[in-house]
């Protein structure tokens, strides 16, 4: 019984142990369920927290690369994914202004970044062509925006050009130095008759032209050469009066003094009248010698020259004061030039002038400034300048067209080559070479403009260097801005809390050099991209 009891007791013990095992199993099961729940909750909480790596990856997965750069050479870029010659993938470059991988605050940076003002759009290939609105070039490439912040940064900090672009553009520089400078003023004009050598042939009494000796315009005449014969009743009457008075004076030589004096006065007045009418002394002597009056008098040329005008006609009546001939002496002529208002200051009397004419392209005629007219032509904003030239051979003919070069007086001044000056209409600049590929666009004030050099009044110092070639052939403010936007600010900082928005570089073929510009992203950004 005892054994049975022990057996019973053992059986009971076994039954009690089964209950305890069941309770333990339930406890383990509940513990596992609680742990699993905690694990799921913790995983969900951890998954909801942003991390730098996953956040950046997710953001970059949603962003579109601006372009792709060479893994070993950041200057070489491609608009599409590509591989280099070693098979390495090109690295995508994203718009860093859209996300901050250091903080992961994409929306915050986008909200805080102010909107930039677009000034204009420039040609994607760097040509000096701009547009006020978005457009495409002939290859279908979008024009690139130029922002006001970039313009201000370029003007304030200068420009940077890579060595490759300097060599490709053939950039040359020259020293700013004091040198002798003389301005050559170019103008145009026409040959004119020297007004001081112009003679009009007129009569001082009425008459009738009986015979012409010079009967064609353009005919050459010499001083004293007969021009025409004239019959004049008034002249004949005056000659008779003179001869009568003179003969009476001779007849009264033995008469009373008062009679002789009266006849002498009459003779003198008759002679003076003939002289006032232009009768020469030789003709008067001939009249006294002959003792009789001729029916016609010969009118002679008062000067040598060319007959410019002729109104005398044989048989016509000529009234006192009528212009019968106009004779010009062309042994010296004028050229009347029109000089612009801004060039008139350096012109002085006696300066040497070189003239060329279409009629004689292989010859140069030398003259001098004879007079600067005191008035300005309001319509053309020019002042007339008279140039006097000798013309012994008669090659220079009135109304010929002439091109003139007026050499002004040279003086020593601070000057640069003319090709160094960039003028846009609104401002005048030079590019100052600061070394190591750095160039500063600097406003200057110009003085005298010489044939090769331009005087600098303000803005430069002696021994500075300025760019004298590859100056973009700029002639407008918009083109100037487009050209300057092809460079990078010279003093760009390598680290910035708010990096500037990068502009897509010029699209090139894969493996070719870009436009010669250093990357516009900060150095730290390049290192980050290289580690992607």
Short mmCIF file of C-alpha atoms in Angstrom, two decimals:
data_model
loop_
_atom_site.label_atom_id
_atom_site.label_comp_id
_atom_site.label_asym_id
_atom_site.label_seq_id
_atom_site.Cartn_x
_atom_site.Cartn_y
_atom_site.Cartn_z
CA UNK A 1 0.00 0.00 0.00
CA UNK A 2 2.86 2.08 0.80
CA UNK A 3 4.16 1.45 -2.65
CA UNK A 4 0.81 2.07 -4.05
CA UNK A 5 0.69 5.28 -2.13
CA UNK A 6 4.06 6.22 -3.39
CA UNK A 7 2.92 5.24 -6.81
CA UNK A 8 -0.11 7.36 -6.39
CA UNK A 9 1.93 10.05 -4.97
CA UNK A 10 4.26 9.72 -7.92
CA UNK A 11 1.40 9.84 -10.32
CA UNK A 12 0.07 12.91 -8.62
CA UNK A 13 3.47 14.46 -8.78
CA UNK A 14 3.62 13.80 -12.46
CA UNK A 15 0.23 15.37 -12.95
CA UNK A 16 1.26 18.45 -10.95
CA UNK A 17 4.47 18.76 -13.02
CA UNK A 18 2.38 18.78 -16.22
CA UNK A 19 0.39 21.74 -15.02
CA UNK A 20 3.52 23.63 -14.10
CA UNK A 21 5.03 22.91 -17.57
CA UNK A 22 1.92 24.23 -19.25
CA UNK A 23 2.05 27.45 -17.27
CA UNK A 24 5.72 27.88 -18.13
CA UNK A 25 5.04 27.35 -21.82
CA UNK A 26 2.33 29.98 -21.75
CA UNK A 27 4.65 32.38 -19.99
CA UNK A 28 7.35 31.89 -22.63
CA UNK A 29 4.79 32.33 -25.41
CA UNK A 30 3.48 35.61 -23.98
CA UNK A 31 7.01 36.86 -23.44
CA UNK A 32 7.85 36.12 -27.07
CA UNK A 33 4.71 37.89 -28.27
CA UNK A 34 5.48 40.98 -26.19
CA UNK A 35 9.08 41.03 -27.43
CA UNK A 36 7.92 40.72 -31.01
CA UNK A 37 5.49 43.58 -30.52
CA UNK A 38 8.18 45.74 -29.03
CA UNK A 39 10.49 44.86 -31.89
CA UNK A 40 7.90 45.81 -34.49
CA UNK A 41 7.13 49.07 -32.70
CA UNK A 42 10.80 49.91 -32.32
CA UNK A 43 11.46 49.10 -35.94
CA UNK A 44 8.59 51.27 -37.06
CA UNK A 45 9.84 54.14 -34.85
CA UNK A 46 13.37 53.76 -36.17
CA UNK A 47 12.14 53.62 -39.72
CA UNK A 48 10.23 56.84 -39.22
CA UNK A 49 13.42 58.72 -38.14
CA UNK A 50 15.40 60.46 -41.03
CA UNK A 51 19.03 59.56 -41.58
CA UNK A 52 21.61 61.41 -43.62
CA UNK A 53 22.40 58.50 -45.89
CA UNK A 54 18.89 57.18 -46.59
CA UNK A 55 17.42 60.72 -46.83
CA UNK A 56 20.04 61.84 -49.27
CA UNK A 57 19.65 58.67 -51.31
CA UNK A 58 15.90 59.05 -51.48
CA UNK A 59 16.11 62.69 -52.41
CA UNK A 60 18.75 62.10 -55.04
CA UNK A 61 16.72 59.22 -56.42
CA UNK A 62 13.91 61.70 -57.07
CA UNK A 63 16.16 64.45 -58.49
CA UNK A 64 17.32 64.72 -62.09
CA UNK A 65 21.07 65.35 -62.59
CA UNK A 66 22.03 68.67 -64.16
CA UNK A 67 24.92 67.00 -66.02
CA UNK A 68 27.59 64.33 -65.60
CA UNK A 69 31.27 65.01 -64.97
CA UNK A 70 34.40 62.98 -65.59
CA UNK A 71 35.37 60.94 -62.48
CA UNK A 72 39.02 62.05 -62.77
CA UNK A 73 38.71 65.44 -64.49
CA UNK A 74 35.80 67.69 -63.37
CA UNK A 75 36.36 70.03 -66.32
CA UNK A 76 35.13 67.36 -68.76
CA UNK A 77 31.34 66.99 -68.69
CA UNK A 78 28.54 65.30 -70.59
CA UNK A 79 24.81 66.03 -70.77
CA UNK A 80 24.03 62.25 -70.67
CA UNK A 81 25.42 59.27 -68.70
CA UNK A 82 28.77 58.13 -70.11
CA UNK A 83 31.97 56.23 -69.32
CA UNK A 84 35.55 57.38 -69.51
CA UNK A 85 38.33 55.61 -71.38
CA UNK A 86 38.94 53.35 -68.34
CA UNK A 87 35.29 52.31 -68.16
CA UNK A 88 34.48 54.38 -65.07
CA UNK A 89 31.01 55.92 -64.94
CA UNK A 90 30.66 59.71 -65.16
CA UNK A 91 29.48 61.17 -61.83
CA UNK A 92 26.05 62.90 -61.82
CA UNK A 93 25.97 66.50 -60.59
CA UNK A 94 22.71 67.58 -58.93
CA UNK A 95 21.20 70.94 -58.15
CA UNK A 96 22.47 71.28 -54.58
CA UNK A 97 20.14 74.22 -53.94
CA UNK A 98 17.19 71.81 -53.90
CA UNK A 99 18.49 69.68 -50.95
CA UNK A 100 21.00 69.93 -48.14
CA UNK A 101 22.58 66.47 -47.66
CA UNK A 102 24.33 67.59 -44.50
CA UNK A 103 21.10 68.39 -42.64
CA UNK A 104 18.50 66.58 -44.72
CA UNK A 105 16.20 69.62 -44.59
CA UNK A 106 15.09 69.69 -48.22
CA UNK A 107 11.82 71.52 -47.78
CA UNK A 108 13.29 73.97 -45.29
CA UNK A 109 16.14 75.07 -47.60
CA UNK A 110 13.80 75.38 -50.55
CA UNK A 111 11.44 77.55 -48.55
CA UNK A 112 14.19 79.76 -47.14
CA UNK A 113 16.06 80.30 -50.44
CA UNK A 114 14.89 83.57 -52.07
CA UNK A 115 13.85 83.57 -55.68
CA UNK A 116 16.58 84.86 -57.99
CA UNK A 117 15.92 87.58 -60.54
CA UNK A 118 16.77 86.59 -64.11
CA UNK A 119 18.36 89.45 -66.06
CA UNK A 120 18.50 87.71 -69.42
CA UNK A 121 19.37 84.42 -71.12
CA UNK A 122 22.75 83.79 -72.73
CA UNK A 123 23.80 81.50 -75.55
CA UNK A 124 24.65 77.97 -74.29
CA UNK A 125 27.83 77.85 -76.40
CA UNK A 126 29.24 81.11 -75.01
CA UNK A 127 28.51 83.26 -78.06
CA UNK A 128 27.81 86.98 -77.38
CA UNK A 129 24.09 86.59 -78.00
CA UNK A 130 21.44 87.18 -75.36
CA UNK A 131 17.66 87.09 -75.16
CA UNK A 132 15.23 88.69 -72.70
CA UNK A 133 13.01 85.57 -72.82
CA UNK A 134 13.76 81.81 -72.82
CA UNK A 135 14.68 80.45 -76.25
CA UNK A 136 16.69 77.76 -78.01
CA UNK A 137 19.70 77.99 -80.28
CA UNK A 138 20.02 76.52 -83.76
CA UNK A 139 20.90 73.10 -82.26
CA UNK A 140 17.87 73.06 -79.98
CA UNK A 141 19.82 73.77 -76.78
CA UNK A 142 18.17 75.99 -74.18
CA UNK A 143 19.63 79.43 -73.50
CA UNK A 144 21.06 79.65 -69.97
CA UNK A 145 19.64 82.13 -67.42
CA UNK A 146 21.89 84.89 -66.07
CA UNK A 147 20.88 86.06 -62.60
CA UNK A 148 21.29 89.48 -61.03
CA UNK A 149 23.32 87.97 -58.18
CA UNK A 150 25.80 86.52 -60.66
CA UNK A 151 26.16 89.87 -62.43
CA UNK A 152 26.83 91.67 -59.15
CA UNK A 153 29.30 89.00 -58.06
CA UNK A 154 31.15 89.17 -61.38
CA UNK A 155 31.46 92.95 -61.21
CA UNK A 156 32.52 92.98 -57.56
CA UNK A 157 34.95 90.07 -57.43
CA UNK A 158 36.44 89.83 -60.92
CA UNK A 159 36.64 86.92 -63.33
CA UNK A 160 38.57 83.69 -63.54
CA UNK A 161 39.59 81.97 -66.75
CA UNK A 162 41.23 78.58 -66.99
CA UNK A 163 44.65 78.22 -68.60
CA UNK A 164 43.07 76.16 -71.37
CA UNK A 165 40.61 78.91 -72.29
CA UNK A 166 43.31 81.60 -72.10
CA UNK A 167 45.37 79.65 -74.63
CA UNK A 168 42.39 78.86 -76.83
CA UNK A 169 41.22 82.48 -76.97
CA UNK A 170 44.74 83.76 -77.56
CA UNK A 171 44.48 86.22 -74.69
CA UNK A 172 47.30 88.77 -74.74
CA UNK A 173 48.08 91.51 -72.25
CA UNK A 174 49.99 94.79 -72.26
CA UNK A 175 51.42 97.12 -69.64
CA UNK A 176 49.72 100.36 -68.69
CA UNK A 177 52.42 102.98 -69.16
CA UNK A 178 53.09 106.62 -69.91
CA UNK A 179 53.69 107.04 -73.61
CA UNK A 180 53.50 109.67 -76.31
CA UNK A 181 50.06 109.72 -77.83
CA UNK A 182 48.67 111.66 -80.76
CA UNK A 183 45.15 111.51 -82.09
CA UNK A 184 44.56 111.14 -85.80
CA UNK A 185 41.16 112.57 -86.67
CA UNK A 186 39.58 111.19 -89.81
CA UNK A 187 36.98 113.09 -91.76
CA UNK A 188 35.61 113.63 -95.24
CA UNK A 189 35.04 116.74 -97.28
CA UNK A 190 34.94 118.25 -100.75
CA UNK A 191 37.31 120.43 -102.73
CA UNK A 192 36.21 124.06 -102.91
CA UNK A 193 37.50 127.18 -104.64
CA UNK A 194 39.68 129.41 -102.49
CA UNK A 195 37.31 132.33 -102.00
CA UNK A 196 40.26 134.71 -101.73
CA UNK A 197 41.28 133.78 -105.27
CA UNK A 198 37.88 134.32 -106.86
CA UNK A 199 37.34 137.29 -109.21
CA UNK A 200 34.13 138.65 -110.72
CA UNK A 201 34.20 140.62 -113.99
CA UNK A 202 31.57 143.38 -114.03
CA UNK A 203 31.09 146.80 -115.66
CA UNK A 204 30.79 150.21 -114.02
CA UNK A 205 28.93 151.68 -116.97
CA UNK A 206 26.39 150.52 -119.50
CA UNK A 207 27.33 149.22 -122.91
CA UNK A 208 26.92 146.60 -125.60
CA UNK A 209 29.16 143.56 -126.12
CA UNK A 210 30.41 143.61 -129.70
CA UNK A 211 32.93 140.77 -129.67
CA UNK A 212 33.85 137.93 -127.28
CA UNK A 213 37.42 136.66 -127.00
CA UNK A 214 36.68 134.18 -124.19
CA UNK A 215 33.42 132.45 -124.96
CA UNK A 216 33.43 129.17 -122.98
CA UNK A 217 33.11 128.22 -119.32
CA UNK A 218 36.17 126.38 -118.01
CA UNK A 219 38.54 128.20 -120.33
CA UNK A 220 41.86 129.20 -118.79
CA UNK A 221 42.76 132.90 -118.88
CA UNK A 222 45.73 135.00 -117.76
CA UNK A 223 45.83 138.42 -116.19
CA UNK A 224 45.44 141.14 -118.87
CA UNK A 225 44.07 138.78 -121.50
CA UNK A 226 41.22 140.36 -123.59
CA UNK A 227 37.79 139.05 -122.66
CA UNK A 228 35.49 141.07 -124.95
CA UNK A 229 35.05 144.37 -126.82
CA UNK A 230 32.42 146.79 -125.57
CA UNK A 231 30.69 149.77 -127.20
CA UNK A 232 29.53 152.30 -124.62
CA UNK A 233 28.07 155.76 -125.43
CA UNK A 234 28.71 156.85 -121.83
CA UNK A 235 32.37 155.85 -122.03
CA UNK A 236 32.84 157.59 -125.38
CA UNK A 237 31.30 160.79 -123.96
CA UNK A 238 33.60 160.66 -120.94
CA UNK A 239 36.65 160.19 -123.14
CA UNK A 240 35.66 163.16 -125.35
CA UNK A 241 35.23 165.27 -122.23
CA UNK A 242 38.70 164.36 -121.02
CA UNK A 243 40.37 165.08 -124.37
CA UNK A 244 38.57 168.45 -124.68
CA UNK A 245 39.54 169.52 -121.17
CA UNK A 246 43.13 168.46 -121.71
CA UNK A 247 43.39 170.32 -125.04
CA UNK A 248 41.82 173.43 -123.45
CA UNK A 249 44.35 173.34 -120.66
CA UNK A 250 47.14 173.37 -123.23
CA UNK A 251 45.52 176.24 -125.14
CA UNK A 252 45.15 178.40 -122.02
CA UNK A 253 48.72 178.03 -120.92
CA UNK A 254 49.36 181.76 -121.50
CA UNK A 255 45.98 182.88 -120.13
CA UNK A 256 45.13 184.24 -116.76
CA UNK A 257 45.79 182.03 -113.79
CA UNK A 258 42.18 181.60 -112.79
CA UNK A 259 41.33 180.35 -116.32
CA UNK A 260 44.20 177.90 -116.24
CA UNK A 261 43.16 176.69 -112.80
CA UNK A 262 39.56 176.14 -113.87
CA UNK A 263 40.56 174.19 -116.98
CA UNK A 264 43.00 172.10 -114.96
CA UNK A 265 40.27 171.16 -112.48
CA UNK A 266 38.00 170.10 -115.36
CA UNK A 267 40.76 167.98 -116.86
CA UNK A 268 41.55 166.29 -113.54
CA UNK A 269 37.91 165.48 -112.82
CA UNK A 270 37.43 163.97 -116.31
CA UNK A 271 40.56 161.84 -115.86
CA UNK A 272 39.46 160.68 -112.41
CA UNK A 273 36.07 159.67 -113.81
CA UNK A 274 37.73 157.43 -116.43
CA UNK A 275 39.95 155.85 -113.81
CA UNK A 276 36.95 155.14 -111.58
CA UNK A 277 35.29 153.35 -114.48
CA UNK A 278 38.23 151.00 -114.65
CA UNK A 279 40.12 152.42 -117.61
CA UNK A 280 43.76 151.46 -117.14
CA UNK A 281 46.70 153.87 -117.27
CA UNK A 282 47.97 152.26 -120.44
CA UNK A 283 44.63 152.79 -122.14
CA UNK A 284 44.54 156.42 -120.99
CA UNK A 285 48.06 156.98 -122.33
CA UNK A 286 47.00 155.41 -125.62
CA UNK A 287 43.98 157.75 -125.72
CA UNK A 288 46.18 160.84 -125.20
CA UNK A 289 48.69 159.60 -127.73
CA UNK A 290 46.05 158.95 -130.40
CA UNK A 291 44.15 162.13 -129.60
CA UNK A 292 40.86 160.55 -130.61
CA UNK A 293 38.25 158.30 -129.07
CA UNK A 294 37.82 154.67 -130.21
CA UNK A 295 34.31 153.40 -130.82
CA UNK A 296 34.89 150.22 -128.75
CA UNK A 297 36.97 149.51 -125.68
CA UNK A 298 38.62 146.17 -124.89
CA UNK A 299 37.80 144.71 -121.46
CA UNK A 300 40.65 142.55 -120.11
CA UNK A 301 40.84 139.83 -117.45
CA UNK A 302 41.77 141.21 -114.03
CA UNK A 303 43.28 137.87 -112.85
CA UNK A 304 44.62 134.54 -114.03
CA UNK A 305 42.54 131.43 -113.54
CA UNK A 306 39.67 129.37 -114.87
CA UNK A 307 36.36 130.78 -116.09
CA UNK A 308 33.89 129.29 -113.62
CA UNK A 309 30.85 131.23 -114.88
CA UNK A 310 30.13 133.22 -118.07
CA UNK A 311 27.02 135.22 -118.77
CA UNK A 312 28.48 137.53 -121.44
CA UNK A 313 26.98 136.98 -124.87
CA UNK A 314 28.05 138.72 -128.06
CA UNK A 315 25.62 141.51 -128.99
CA UNK A 316 23.98 141.58 -125.57
CA UNK A 317 23.53 144.73 -123.56
CA UNK A 318 25.60 144.85 -120.39
CA UNK A 319 24.35 146.97 -117.53
CA UNK A 320 26.50 148.43 -114.81
CA UNK A 321 26.96 145.82 -112.09
CA UNK A 322 26.05 142.79 -114.24
CA UNK A 323 28.23 139.71 -113.62
CA UNK A 324 29.80 138.83 -116.95
CA UNK A 325 32.57 136.41 -115.91
CA UNK A 326 33.64 134.62 -112.72
CA UNK A 327 37.30 133.62 -112.72
CA UNK A 328 38.87 131.35 -110.10
CA UNK A 329 42.56 130.86 -109.44
CA UNK A 330 42.91 127.11 -108.70
CA UNK A 331 46.63 127.13 -107.94
CA UNK A 332 45.54 126.77 -104.31
CA UNK A 333 42.25 125.20 -103.20
CA UNK A 334 40.31 124.48 -100.04
CA UNK A 335 38.87 121.26 -98.70
CA UNK A 336 35.92 121.88 -96.41
CA UNK A 337 35.74 118.98 -93.95
CA UNK A 338 32.97 118.06 -91.51
CA UNK A 339 34.47 117.10 -88.14
CA UNK A 340 32.35 115.57 -85.38
CA UNK A 341 31.75 117.62 -82.27
CA UNK A 342 33.72 115.30 -79.97
CA UNK A 343 36.80 115.49 -82.22
CA UNK A 344 37.00 119.25 -82.72
CA UNK A 345 38.85 120.04 -79.48
CA UNK A 346 42.38 118.88 -80.47
CA UNK A 347 42.29 120.58 -83.90
CA UNK A 348 44.49 123.66 -84.12
CA UNK A 349 45.49 126.03 -86.92
CA UNK A 350 48.53 124.93 -88.88
CA UNK A 351 48.19 121.19 -88.17
CA UNK A 352 49.22 118.92 -91.03
CA UNK A 353 46.45 117.28 -93.03
CA UNK A 354 46.79 114.38 -95.47
CA UNK A 355 44.13 114.09 -98.17
CA UNK A 356 43.34 111.21 -100.50
CA UNK A 357 40.90 111.32 -103.40
CA UNK A 358 39.14 108.59 -105.32
CA UNK A 359 40.45 110.09 -108.56
CA UNK A 360 44.07 109.57 -107.46
CA UNK A 361 44.10 106.60 -105.06
CA UNK A 362 47.88 106.22 -105.31
CA UNK A 363 48.62 109.82 -104.31
CA UNK A 364 48.44 111.75 -101.06
CA UNK A 365 48.05 115.52 -100.97
CA UNK A 366 49.42 117.50 -98.05
CA UNK A 367 47.85 120.62 -96.62
CA UNK A 368 47.30 122.53 -93.39
CA UNK A 369 44.35 123.52 -91.23
CA UNK A 370 43.56 127.09 -92.22
CA UNK A 371 40.40 127.84 -90.28
CA UNK A 372 37.92 126.25 -87.87
CA UNK A 373 34.44 127.63 -88.44
CA UNK A 374 32.73 129.11 -85.37
CA UNK A 375 29.34 127.41 -85.77
CA UNK A 376 28.00 123.88 -85.37
CA UNK A 377 25.66 122.10 -87.76
CA UNK A 378 22.77 121.14 -85.49
CA UNK A 379 21.50 118.36 -87.78
CA UNK A 380 24.82 116.50 -88.16
CA UNK A 381 26.57 117.68 -84.96
CA UNK A 382 29.64 118.58 -87.01
CA UNK A 383 31.89 121.62 -87.32
CA UNK A 384 33.38 122.71 -90.64
CA UNK A 385 37.17 122.84 -90.87
CA UNK A 386 38.94 124.52 -93.78
CA UNK A 387 42.05 122.82 -95.11
CA UNK A 388 44.29 124.73 -97.53
CA UNK A 389 46.25 122.78 -100.14
CA UNK A 390 48.57 123.90 -102.95
CA UNK A 391 47.37 122.78 -106.39
CA UNK A 392 50.04 123.80 -108.92
CA UNK A 393 49.22 120.99 -111.34
CA UNK A 394 45.46 121.58 -111.17
CA UNK A 395 44.71 117.96 -110.21
CA UNK A 396 42.40 119.03 -107.41
CA UNK A 397 39.15 120.14 -108.95
CA UNK A 398 36.22 121.79 -107.20
CA UNK A 399 33.58 119.42 -105.77
CA UNK A 400 35.92 116.39 -105.69
CA UNK A 401 35.33 114.07 -102.71
CA UNK A 402 38.25 113.78 -100.28
CA UNK A 403 39.17 111.72 -97.21
CA UNK A 404 41.24 113.52 -94.62
CA UNK A 405 43.54 112.58 -91.76
CA UNK A 406 44.33 115.39 -89.34
CA UNK A 407 47.36 114.73 -87.12
CA UNK A 408 46.96 116.47 -83.78
CA UNK A 409 49.80 117.47 -81.48
CA UNK A 410 51.31 114.58 -79.50
CA UNK A 411 51.65 114.61 -75.71
CA UNK A 412 52.73 112.13 -73.02
CA UNK A 413 49.97 110.45 -71.00
CA UNK A 414 48.99 107.20 -69.27
CA UNK A 415 47.61 105.04 -72.07
CA UNK A 416 46.58 101.52 -73.11
CA UNK A 417 46.20 99.96 -76.57
CA UNK A 418 42.87 100.77 -78.19
CA UNK A 419 41.96 97.07 -78.34
CA UNK A 420 41.99 96.93 -74.53
CA UNK A 421 38.94 99.19 -74.19
CA UNK A 422 35.47 97.63 -74.02
CA UNK A 423 32.65 100.09 -74.70
CA UNK A 424 28.97 99.19 -74.38
CA UNK A 425 27.33 102.60 -74.61
CA UNK A 426 26.52 102.65 -70.89
CA UNK A 427 30.00 102.06 -69.50
CA UNK A 428 33.62 101.73 -70.53
CA UNK A 429 35.72 98.88 -69.12
CA UNK A 430 39.12 97.25 -69.36
CA UNK A 431 40.01 93.74 -68.18
CA UNK A 432 42.87 94.01 -65.68
CA UNK A 433 45.10 90.91 -65.47
CA UNK A 434 45.56 90.07 -61.78
CA UNK A 435 47.60 86.93 -62.47
CA UNK A 436 46.86 83.20 -62.18
CA UNK A 437 43.97 83.42 -64.60
CA UNK A 438 42.20 86.18 -62.66
CA UNK A 439 40.79 89.17 -64.53
CA UNK A 440 39.04 92.20 -63.09
CA UNK A 441 36.60 94.22 -65.24
CA UNK A 442 37.36 97.80 -64.21
CA UNK A 443 35.55 100.98 -65.32
CA UNK A 444 37.82 103.67 -66.75
CA UNK A 445 37.55 107.25 -67.98
CA UNK A 446 39.02 107.87 -71.42
CA UNK A 447 40.88 110.87 -72.74
CA UNK A 448 42.56 111.37 -76.10
CA UNK A 449 42.11 108.52 -78.59
CA UNK A 450 45.22 107.99 -80.66
CA UNK A 451 45.86 105.86 -83.71
CA UNK A 452 47.00 102.89 -81.59
CA UNK A 453 46.77 104.08 -77.97
CA UNK A 454 43.98 105.54 -75.83
CA UNK A 455 44.62 107.90 -72.94
CA UNK A 456 43.34 106.80 -69.53
CA UNK A 457 42.30 109.63 -67.22
CA UNK A 458 40.93 107.52 -64.35
CA UNK A 459 40.73 103.86 -63.33
CA UNK A 460 44.23 102.45 -63.96
CA UNK A 461 47.71 102.74 -62.52
CA UNK A 462 51.04 102.56 -64.28
CA UNK A 463 52.55 99.05 -64.67
CA UNK A 464 49.20 97.25 -64.36
CA UNK A 465 48.47 94.75 -67.12
CA UNK A 466 45.32 94.80 -69.25
CA UNK A 467 43.90 92.38 -71.80
CA UNK A 468 44.44 93.60 -75.36
CA UNK A 469 43.11 90.66 -77.39
CA UNK A 470 40.16 88.25 -77.37
CA UNK A 471 37.94 91.03 -76.04
CA UNK A 472 34.83 89.50 -77.63
CA UNK A 473 34.24 92.30 -80.17
CA UNK A 474 31.63 93.73 -77.83
CA UNK A 475 29.56 96.72 -78.95
CA UNK A 476 26.48 96.54 -76.73
CA UNK A 477 25.72 96.30 -73.04
CA UNK A 478 23.88 92.99 -73.44
CA UNK A 479 26.83 91.47 -75.28
CA UNK A 480 29.17 92.74 -72.59
CA UNK A 481 27.12 90.98 -69.92
CA UNK A 482 27.00 87.80 -71.99
CA UNK A 483 30.76 87.82 -72.42
CA UNK A 484 31.46 88.46 -68.75
CA UNK A 485 29.04 85.70 -67.77
CA UNK A 486 31.34 83.27 -69.62
CA UNK A 487 33.83 83.69 -66.76
CA UNK A 488 33.72 82.60 -63.13
CA UNK A 489 34.04 84.98 -60.17
CA UNK A 490 37.72 85.20 -59.33
CA UNK A 491 37.37 85.13 -55.53
CA UNK A 492 34.86 82.31 -55.14
CA UNK A 493 35.16 80.86 -51.64
CA UNK A 494 35.88 77.13 -51.33
CA UNK A 495 33.37 76.62 -48.49
CA UNK A 496 29.98 78.22 -48.22
CA UNK A 497 27.02 77.66 -45.95
CA UNK A 498 24.68 78.29 -48.88
CA UNK A 499 26.43 77.15 -52.08
CA UNK A 500 25.52 79.02 -55.25
CA UNK A 501 23.27 77.34 -57.74
CA UNK A 502 25.47 75.74 -60.43
CA UNK A 503 24.80 76.55 -64.06
CA UNK A 504 24.89 73.66 -66.51
CA UNK A 505 28.13 73.91 -68.49
CA UNK A 506 28.32 74.04 -72.23
CA UNK A 507 27.30 70.74 -73.75
CA UNK A 508 30.25 69.04 -75.41
CA UNK A 509 30.96 65.64 -76.87
CA UNK A 510 31.96 63.02 -74.31
CA UNK A 511 35.66 63.20 -73.53
CA UNK A 512 36.17 66.71 -74.95
CA UNK A 513 37.19 69.69 -72.85
CA UNK A 514 34.42 71.96 -71.65
CA UNK A 515 34.37 75.65 -72.26
CA UNK A 516 37.56 76.14 -70.28
CA UNK A 517 35.77 77.24 -67.11
CA UNK A 518 36.64 75.97 -63.70
CA UNK A 519 33.66 74.22 -62.01
CA UNK A 520 31.41 76.72 -60.33
CA UNK A 521 30.55 74.39 -57.41
CA UNK A 522 32.57 74.81 -54.18
CA UNK A 523 35.45 72.39 -53.58
CA UNK A 524 33.65 70.67 -50.77
CA UNK A 525 30.77 69.86 -53.10
CA UNK A 526 33.13 68.27 -55.63
CA UNK A 527 34.61 66.06 -52.93
CA UNK A 528 31.15 64.99 -51.88
CA UNK A 529 30.15 64.13 -55.44
CA UNK A 530 33.36 62.24 -55.96
CA UNK A 531 32.55 60.05 -53.01
CA UNK A 532 29.16 59.02 -54.32
#
